[in-house]
């Protein structure tokens, strides 16, 4: 899911926090509310009649992401349904129409604030990076010159300073919603279903762009 900023927010300040400031653009829904099946080697899209017997649509994990000034920001929940961080849990009148208003508790429950995407580094048994919102590193631990996915998925602010030629080093893993978000953000949002079903083949992601088009 990609989010846009609803500029009826009178402050027009970043980051978007108040309930109603984060909305799903009806013209740019991407892969929202669509089902995909990954069976290890490829990804296929399913319609409602193709869902496996016993299928549960219970959410595995939900993150929200937005991109601004060469940086990704993340929270580990749906920012279209909850206020972010220290935002007022109730919207002010005039911020949004009633039908656009996400449901929420009237309690003073608080959710974590937007966090910069960061990494935790691992040196052993391989040198790699884990993409998260709670890490202590802003850049990959290392990268190789032949790794085209780095330029596709990550802006320069997250590129490694250490260049290596070791083929066993410089991988990246992380929370699944973050990795999928990076992949979708690297392409035009309307292409999200095509990206998921065409760029993962034989168990491997293949990228051919530098990601700038999606992150513009």
CSV table of C-alpha atoms in Angstrom, one decimal:
chain,number,residue,atom,x,y,z
A,1,UNK,CA,0.0,0.0,0.0
A,2,UNK,CA,1.3,3.4,-0.9
A,3,UNK,CA,0.0,6.5,0.9
A,4,UNK,CA,-0.2,10.1,-0.2
A,5,UNK,CA,-0.6,13.2,1.9
A,6,UNK,CA,-4.0,14.8,2.1
A,7,UNK,CA,-3.2,18.5,1.9
A,8,UNK,CA,-6.5,19.5,3.5
A,9,UNK,CA,-4.3,19.2,6.6
A,10,UNK,CA,-4.1,23.0,7.4
A,11,UNK,CA,-0.6,22.9,8.8
A,12,UNK,CA,0.9,21.2,5.7
A,13,UNK,CA,3.8,20.1,7.8
A,14,UNK,CA,5.8,16.9,7.6
A,15,UNK,CA,5.6,14.3,8.9
A,16,UNK,CA,1.9,13.5,8.5
A,17,UNK,CA,0.6,12.5,11.9
A,18,UNK,CA,-3.0,13.4,12.5
A,19,UNK,CA,-5.7,10.9,11.8
A,20,UNK,CA,-7.0,11.7,8.2
A,21,UNK,CA,-3.6,13.1,7.0
A,22,UNK,CA,-2.7,9.7,5.6
A,23,UNK,CA,-5.1,8.3,3.0
A,24,UNK,CA,-5.2,5.8,0.2
A,25,UNK,CA,-5.5,7.6,-3.1
A,26,UNK,CA,-8.4,5.9,-4.9
A,27,UNK,CA,-6.7,6.5,-8.2
A,28,UNK,CA,-3.4,5.0,-7.1
A,29,UNK,CA,-4.4,1.9,-5.1
A,30,UNK,CA,-1.5,-0.2,-6.4
A,31,UNK,CA,-1.9,-3.7,-4.9
A,32,UNK,CA,-4.2,-2.6,-2.0
A,33,UNK,CA,-6.9,-5.2,-1.3
A,34,UNK,CA,-5.6,-7.6,-3.9
A,35,UNK,CA,-4.3,-11.1,-3.1
A,36,UNK,CA,-1.1,-12.7,-4.2
A,37,UNK,CA,0.3,-16.2,-3.7
A,38,UNK,CA,4.1,-16.8,-3.4
A,39,UNK,CA,5.0,-20.4,-3.7
A,40,UNK,CA,8.7,-20.0,-3.4
A,41,UNK,CA,9.5,-19.7,-7.1
A,42,UNK,CA,7.1,-17.1,-8.4
A,43,UNK,CA,4.2,-14.9,-7.3
A,44,UNK,CA,0.7,-15.1,-8.9
A,45,UNK,CA,-2.3,-12.9,-8.3
A,46,UNK,CA,-5.5,-14.6,-7.0
A,47,UNK,CA,-9.1,-13.6,-7.3
A,48,UNK,CA,-11.6,-14.3,-4.6
A,49,UNK,CA,-12.7,-17.6,-6.2
A,50,UNK,CA,-9.1,-18.9,-6.2
A,51,UNK,CA,-8.3,-18.5,-2.5
A,52,UNK,CA,-7.2,-21.8,-1.0
A,53,UNK,CA,-9.5,-23.8,1.2
A,54,UNK,CA,-9.1,-22.6,4.8
A,55,UNK,CA,-7.5,-19.4,3.6
A,56,UNK,CA,-7.5,-16.7,6.3
A,57,UNK,CA,-7.1,-13.0,5.4
A,58,UNK,CA,-5.8,-12.2,8.9
A,59,UNK,CA,-3.0,-9.7,8.5
A,60,UNK,CA,0.5,-11.1,8.9
A,61,UNK,CA,2.1,-7.7,9.6
A,62,UNK,CA,1.2,-4.2,8.5
A,63,UNK,CA,3.6,-1.3,8.1
A,64,UNK,CA,3.1,2.2,6.7
A,65,UNK,CA,5.9,3.9,4.7
A,66,UNK,CA,6.4,7.3,3.1
A,67,UNK,CA,9.4,8.7,1.2
A,68,UNK,CA,10.6,12.3,1.6
A,69,UNK,CA,14.0,14.0,0.8
A,70,UNK,CA,15.9,10.8,0.1
A,71,UNK,CA,14.7,9.0,3.2
A,72,UNK,CA,12.1,6.4,4.1
A,73,UNK,CA,9.9,6.8,7.2
A,74,UNK,CA,8.1,3.8,8.7
A,75,UNK,CA,5.6,2.9,11.5
A,76,UNK,CA,4.6,-0.7,12.2
A,77,UNK,CA,0.8,-0.2,11.9
A,78,UNK,CA,-1.7,1.2,9.4
A,79,UNK,CA,-1.4,5.0,9.5
A,80,UNK,CA,-4.6,5.4,7.7
A,81,UNK,CA,-6.5,4.1,10.7
A,82,UNK,CA,-4.5,5.5,13.6
A,83,UNK,CA,-3.0,8.8,14.5
A,84,UNK,CA,0.8,8.7,14.5
A,85,UNK,CA,3.0,9.4,17.5
A,86,UNK,CA,1.8,12.4,19.6
A,87,UNK,CA,-0.9,13.4,17.2
A,88,UNK,CA,-4.4,14.2,18.5
A,89,UNK,CA,-6.3,10.8,18.3
A,90,UNK,CA,-9.4,12.7,17.2
A,91,UNK,CA,-9.6,14.7,14.0
A,92,UNK,CA,-10.6,18.4,14.1
A,93,UNK,CA,-13.9,19.2,12.4
A,94,UNK,CA,-13.4,20.1,8.7
A,95,UNK,CA,-10.3,17.9,8.3
A,96,UNK,CA,-12.2,15.2,6.4
A,97,UNK,CA,-15.6,14.1,5.5
A,98,UNK,CA,-17.4,11.6,7.7
A,99,UNK,CA,-17.2,8.9,5.0
A,100,UNK,CA,-13.5,9.3,4.7
A,101,UNK,CA,-12.9,9.2,8.4
A,102,UNK,CA,-11.1,6.0,9.5
A,103,UNK,CA,-12.4,4.2,12.6
A,104,UNK,CA,-10.5,4.6,15.8
A,105,UNK,CA,-10.7,4.4,19.5
A,106,UNK,CA,-11.8,7.4,21.4
A,107,UNK,CA,-9.2,6.6,24.1
A,108,UNK,CA,-5.9,8.5,24.4
A,109,UNK,CA,-4.0,5.5,23.0
A,110,UNK,CA,-0.7,6.5,21.5
A,111,UNK,CA,1.2,4.8,18.6
A,112,UNK,CA,4.9,5.0,17.9
A,113,UNK,CA,6.0,8.0,15.8
A,114,UNK,CA,7.4,7.9,12.3
A,115,UNK,CA,10.9,6.3,12.4
A,116,UNK,CA,13.6,6.6,9.8
A,117,UNK,CA,14.3,3.3,8.0
A,118,UNK,CA,17.5,1.9,9.4
A,119,UNK,CA,19.5,-1.3,9.5
A,120,UNK,CA,21.0,-3.7,11.9
A,121,UNK,CA,24.3,-5.1,10.7
A,122,UNK,CA,25.5,-8.7,11.0
A,123,UNK,CA,29.2,-9.6,10.6
A,124,UNK,CA,28.9,-13.4,11.1
A,125,UNK,CA,28.3,-15.9,9.5
A,126,UNK,CA,27.8,-13.4,6.6
A,127,UNK,CA,28.1,-9.7,6.4
A,128,UNK,CA,24.6,-8.4,5.7
A,129,UNK,CA,22.0,-5.8,6.7
A,130,UNK,CA,18.5,-6.2,8.2
A,131,UNK,CA,16.0,-3.4,7.1
A,132,UNK,CA,13.9,-2.2,10.1
A,133,UNK,CA,12.6,0.9,11.8
A,134,UNK,CA,14.5,0.2,15.0
A,135,UNK,CA,18.1,-0.3,13.9
A,136,UNK,CA,21.1,1.8,14.8
A,137,UNK,CA,22.7,2.1,11.3
A,138,UNK,CA,21.5,4.4,8.4
A,139,UNK,CA,23.5,2.6,5.7
A,140,UNK,CA,24.0,-0.9,4.4
A,141,UNK,CA,27.0,-2.6,6.0
A,142,UNK,CA,28.6,-3.2,2.6
A,143,UNK,CA,27.7,-3.6,-1.1
A,144,UNK,CA,29.2,-4.9,-4.3
A,145,UNK,CA,29.4,-3.1,-7.6
A,146,UNK,CA,27.4,-5.8,-9.3
A,147,UNK,CA,24.4,-5.4,-7.0
A,148,UNK,CA,21.9,-3.5,-9.2
A,149,UNK,CA,19.2,-3.9,-6.5
A,150,UNK,CA,20.9,-1.4,-4.3
A,151,UNK,CA,20.3,1.5,-6.7
A,152,UNK,CA,16.8,0.2,-7.4
A,153,UNK,CA,15.6,-0.2,-3.9
A,154,UNK,CA,17.5,2.4,-1.9
A,155,UNK,CA,18.2,6.1,-2.2
A,156,UNK,CA,21.8,7.3,-1.9
A,157,UNK,CA,21.4,8.0,1.8
A,158,UNK,CA,21.2,4.3,2.5
A,159,UNK,CA,24.0,3.1,0.2
A,160,UNK,CA,27.0,1.5,1.9
A,161,UNK,CA,30.3,3.3,2.3
A,162,UNK,CA,32.2,-0.1,2.1
A,163,UNK,CA,32.6,-1.7,-1.3
A,164,UNK,CA,33.4,-5.4,-1.3
A,165,UNK,CA,34.1,-8.0,-3.9
A,166,UNK,CA,33.3,-10.9,-1.6
A,167,UNK,CA,30.2,-12.7,-3.2
A,168,UNK,CA,29.1,-14.0,0.2
A,169,UNK,CA,28.8,-10.5,1.6
A,170,UNK,CA,26.6,-7.5,1.3
A,171,UNK,CA,23.1,-9.0,1.3
A,172,UNK,CA,19.9,-7.4,2.7
A,173,UNK,CA,16.9,-8.9,4.4
A,174,UNK,CA,14.4,-7.4,6.7
A,175,UNK,CA,10.7,-7.2,7.7
A,176,UNK,CA,8.6,-8.4,4.8
A,177,UNK,CA,6.4,-5.3,4.6
A,178,UNK,CA,9.4,-3.1,4.4
A,179,UNK,CA,11.0,-5.1,1.6
A,180,UNK,CA,7.8,-5.2,-0.4
A,181,UNK,CA,7.4,-1.5,0.2
A,182,UNK,CA,10.9,-0.8,-1.1
A,183,UNK,CA,10.2,-2.9,-4.2
A,184,UNK,CA,6.9,-1.1,-5.0
A,185,UNK,CA,8.3,2.4,-4.2
A,186,UNK,CA,11.0,1.7,-6.9
A,187,UNK,CA,8.3,1.7,-9.6
A,188,UNK,CA,5.3,3.7,-10.5
A,189,UNK,CA,2.5,2.8,-8.1
A,190,UNK,CA,0.1,1.7,-10.9
A,191,UNK,CA,2.6,-1.0,-11.8
A,192,UNK,CA,2.6,-2.6,-8.3
A,193,UNK,CA,0.6,-5.8,-9.3
A,194,UNK,CA,2.9,-6.2,-12.4
A,195,UNK,CA,6.0,-5.7,-10.3
A,196,UNK,CA,5.0,-8.4,-7.8
A,197,UNK,CA,4.0,-11.0,-10.4
A,198,UNK,CA,6.8,-10.4,-12.9
A,199,UNK,CA,10.0,-9.4,-11.2
A,200,UNK,CA,10.1,-12.4,-8.9
A,201,UNK,CA,11.0,-15.4,-11.0
A,202,UNK,CA,12.7,-18.7,-10.2
A,203,UNK,CA,12.9,-17.6,-6.6
A,204,UNK,CA,14.9,-14.4,-7.4
A,205,UNK,CA,14.0,-10.7,-7.7
A,206,UNK,CA,15.3,-9.1,-10.9
A,207,UNK,CA,15.5,-5.3,-11.2
A,208,UNK,CA,16.3,-3.2,-14.2
A,209,UNK,CA,15.6,0.4,-13.0
A,210,UNK,CA,17.4,2.7,-10.6
A,211,UNK,CA,14.3,3.3,-8.6
A,212,UNK,CA,14.2,7.1,-9.2
A,213,UNK,CA,11.0,6.9,-11.3
A,214,UNK,CA,9.0,5.4,-8.4
A,215,UNK,CA,10.5,7.6,-5.7
A,216,UNK,CA,10.2,10.9,-7.4
